[in-house]
Amino acid sequence: MSDSKKKAQVDLSKDVQKDQSQILQKEMIRGNFDKLARADQNPDDKVVYTFVPGNLNELVHCFDVVGNYPEVNALQSAMQKKTGAYVMEAERSGQDEDVCTYVKADLGMMRRGNIGPSGQKVAEPDLLLLSYTGCFTFMKWFELLRHEYKCETTMLHVPYQGDGEITKHMRDYVVKQLKEETIPALERVSGVKFDIDRLRENLRESAKAEEDLVKVLETAKLRPSPIDSYFGAIYYVGPMFSAFRGTPEATAYYKTLWAEVEDRVKRGLGPVTPEGEMGEERYRLVVEGPPNYTSMRDFWKMFYDEGAVVVASTYTKVGGNYEFGFRHDPDNPLETLADYCFNCYTNYNLPQRTDMLEHYMDEYQADGLLINSIKSCNSFSAGQLLMMREIEKRTGKPAAFVETDLVDPRYFSASNVKNRLESYFQMIDQKRQAA
Amino acid sequence: MSTETIIERCEALHEDLYFTAAREWKDAAPGRHVIGHLPIYVPRELIHAAGMLPLGIYGGGDNMEVIQGDAYYQSYICRIPRSTMELALSGRLDFVEGMLFPSICDVIRNLSGVWKLTQPDVYVRYVDLPQNYKSEVGGSFYVEEMREVLAGLEGISGRKVTNDDLLNSIRVYNYNRDLVRKLYQSRVEKPWNIPVTEVYLLMRAGMVLPVEEHNEMLESYLVAASETERPQRDNTRVILNGLFCEQPPLGLIKSIELSGCYVVDDDFILINRWLRENVDDSGDALTNLSEAFLEYSVRTSATYEPERELKGQHLLESIKNSGAEGVIFSAPSFCDPALLEQPMLVDILDDHNIPNIQFKYAENTGQMQPIREQAGSFADSIKLWS
Ligand code: SF4
Ligand code: SF4
């Protein structure tokens, strides 16, 4: 066993606090699946399906309903290698091979009895809250679910930051929709009257958790970075991006997480990987695009085996971006929900996205940019080749492009991705030597 | 003028990827400007009222080799953005001073950003069409969107656009809508007299000509078509659905007709037929355009259908009104909007026992034979069994 591996085992066994945040998150997720399973048996428990980008969790929680996130189910099922069969099932029932595989994984899961990643039945929706933020496909996805479930659906149209700014009329439009469409729909379905003070309280909780999340993510500026901001941070953003933002549980989770990461910073440690602590930090990367979930472990291994750590990623901003100062604001409850939606990553225009990558490259002292382009996802992928060239031009650092899919195992070729990454790391070495 | 002469002109316009007609319009007088727009809908009245020429850009078709554009898009993204980039990178759009990108899908949405990064001298605007159809909600938002577009156009021309300018443009486009409706209605009545390729080419001509000239063209065509009687065949009446953005090659459209189908409705170049009724031409023009959008927009996969029960009803209505016997779903490869909509529409048609088939194309599809055979068997099976 190598020295670094031995060290990792020793450190991990000591690192009890790290486990604590993981345990908390597991409990939260399990708790929500339990609620969804109970709701399947109890018609009085109302279930709202919604999306990660533009999720209005603080608002949804005001109505005592149970939230379900089909994207989260899809990615968790992918990690359990179930989505290959779901996607095929959806294709057999008429979905085209070309379309977003998240949608197909969800439809396939539904056709096979809607058994979620926890192994429990996920209750059918009472309301589809179509927060149309940053992705066109969301609209068709919930129209397809509505077609199947014949349930109430409410649309929240969040304008795109086409000009890279949020104007008054964009904000007014979202606030009006919240008042006239979203809140009445939630009241109708739940039978609970909207209480703005309850919303303010939830927003206050969100802001606390957001503060801690930002602190965690910003530690990646250090050398060595104590976290991996892509593979690791996907877990860190889990509660924030799903059914828990705005709850005291989420606040407690982020407090615990921050304490653990702070401790790693004090001890000068690098990130923890599935095989223990990463060895020497050799490459610092910025990553654009979602990960591949069907072979996530293998994918991550290709990085940490080479000493590559991701110091910043855009995917971890897809369900909300807090690093440029935005926090949910209890004093402007509806406006802040609108602003939150505008600031989900795929709602940024391409120049904003490119500027953000450039900022990451500089602030996090990265050696290069890697784009994981997702076959399924037009929202992320269309325009990425230009973004890559822009970053190379602006920073003089090398960039690389790999192509995989989120949840369709047919589009993950381990050997291709590995070869591409190996030659990319060599390219970074050459650049360094030349410098 | 005969239909042949008119269609010859349309064909020449369709093939001309340097947009000579639009260039000539621009050069004919100083201070003229051309504003490009992508599918699916923008209120062209704004461009017209600003004294500018709207130029509909629908990709490069099957006659243009895409060389540079491929470096911008992965193989799993549809073709229209790469061929549109090719048009720009090869200088074919060098006379276009502004580009409007409507909210049809994420590919065209992101193309607006590609344009901003690669064409810094061009005015670029993403036009977010409302998906909420209440006057005081989506309507007010849309009015402000239009105001911002107008301000952008005024920035190019240096001239303020008045309410009267806008009302005048509404009138001109209302007349265009009348003529387009008449053309489609005439085709429903006598599809053998107005072939689908001719309708298509006439619609495409409207993308590159000044609306006044397009109006004259449509008037002449309607007169000429009414004076001609072409032989009637025992063809099957079908509707084409899913072709609203990336365009099929003309050969593909011809093949469908040659396979024994009369196309009696379609969703080509929807901008010409987006508003099913005319816009009020008195009062506040922007409010009128907004109200018309909320009330009269066609239903398509790029828009949200708020009422579950109404999903697909537009297609059923069109089948009823046009006497169609079947539907051919034909969508561009990798087109999420068309391909995700399709299974819902297929279900609805199946529930009503309306025959339908599906196939995919790209703007540069070269093999027409399989499509012709598929459409031919479809037409035959309808004749045989219905
Ligand atoms: S297109 Fe992309 S953002 Fe949209 S649902 Fe699919 S994976 Fe998610
Ligand atoms: S063909 Fe479809 S996916 Fe491609 S740009 Fe047009 S609407 Fe979007």
Coordinates of C-alpha atoms and ligand atoms in Angstrom, one line a residue, chain A residues 136 378, chain B residues 38-40 77-81 104-109 111 242 244-247 302 331-339 361, ligand 2:
Chain A
F136 CA -36.8 24.7 -22.4
N378 CA -29.0 21.6 -25.1
Chain B
L38 CA -34.5 33.4 -36.3
P39 CA -37.6 31.2 -36.1
I40 CA -40.2 31.0 -34.6
I77 CA -27.1 19.4 -31.7
C78 CA -29.4 20.1 -34.6
R79 CA -28.1 21.6 -37.8
I80 CA -29.7 25.1 -38.0
P81 CA -27.3 26.8 -35.5
I104 CA -38.1 28.9 -29.2
C105 CA -35.6 26.6 -27.5
D106 CA -32.3 26.5 -25.7
V107 CA -30.3 26.1 -28.9
I108 CA -31.5 29.4 -30.4
R109 CA -31.4 31.0 -27.0
L111 CA -27.1 31.1 -30.3
G242 CA -42.9 19.6 -36.6
F244 CA -41.3 25.0 -37.6
C245 CA -37.6 25.6 -37.2
E246 CA -34.9 23.8 -39.0
Q247 CA -36.2 23.5 -42.6
A302 CA -42.4 26.0 -28.5
A331 CA -39.1 16.7 -37.1
P332 CA -35.5 17.8 -37.3
S333 CA -33.0 15.4 -35.6
F334 CA -32.1 16.4 -32.1
C335 CA -35.0 18.9 -31.9
D336 CA -36.2 18.6 -28.3
P337 CA -39.3 20.9 -28.8
A338 CA -40.6 18.9 -31.7
L339 CA -39.6 15.5 -30.6
Y361 CA -34.8 14.9 -41.2
Ligands
SF4_2 S1 -34.4 22.6 -34.8 FE1 -35.4 22.4 -32.8 S2 -33.7 22.2 -31.3 FE2 -32.9 23.0 -33.2 S3 -32.9 25.2 -32.9 FE3 -34.8 24.7 -33.9 S4 -36.3 24.4 -32.3 FE4 -34.2 24.3 -31.4

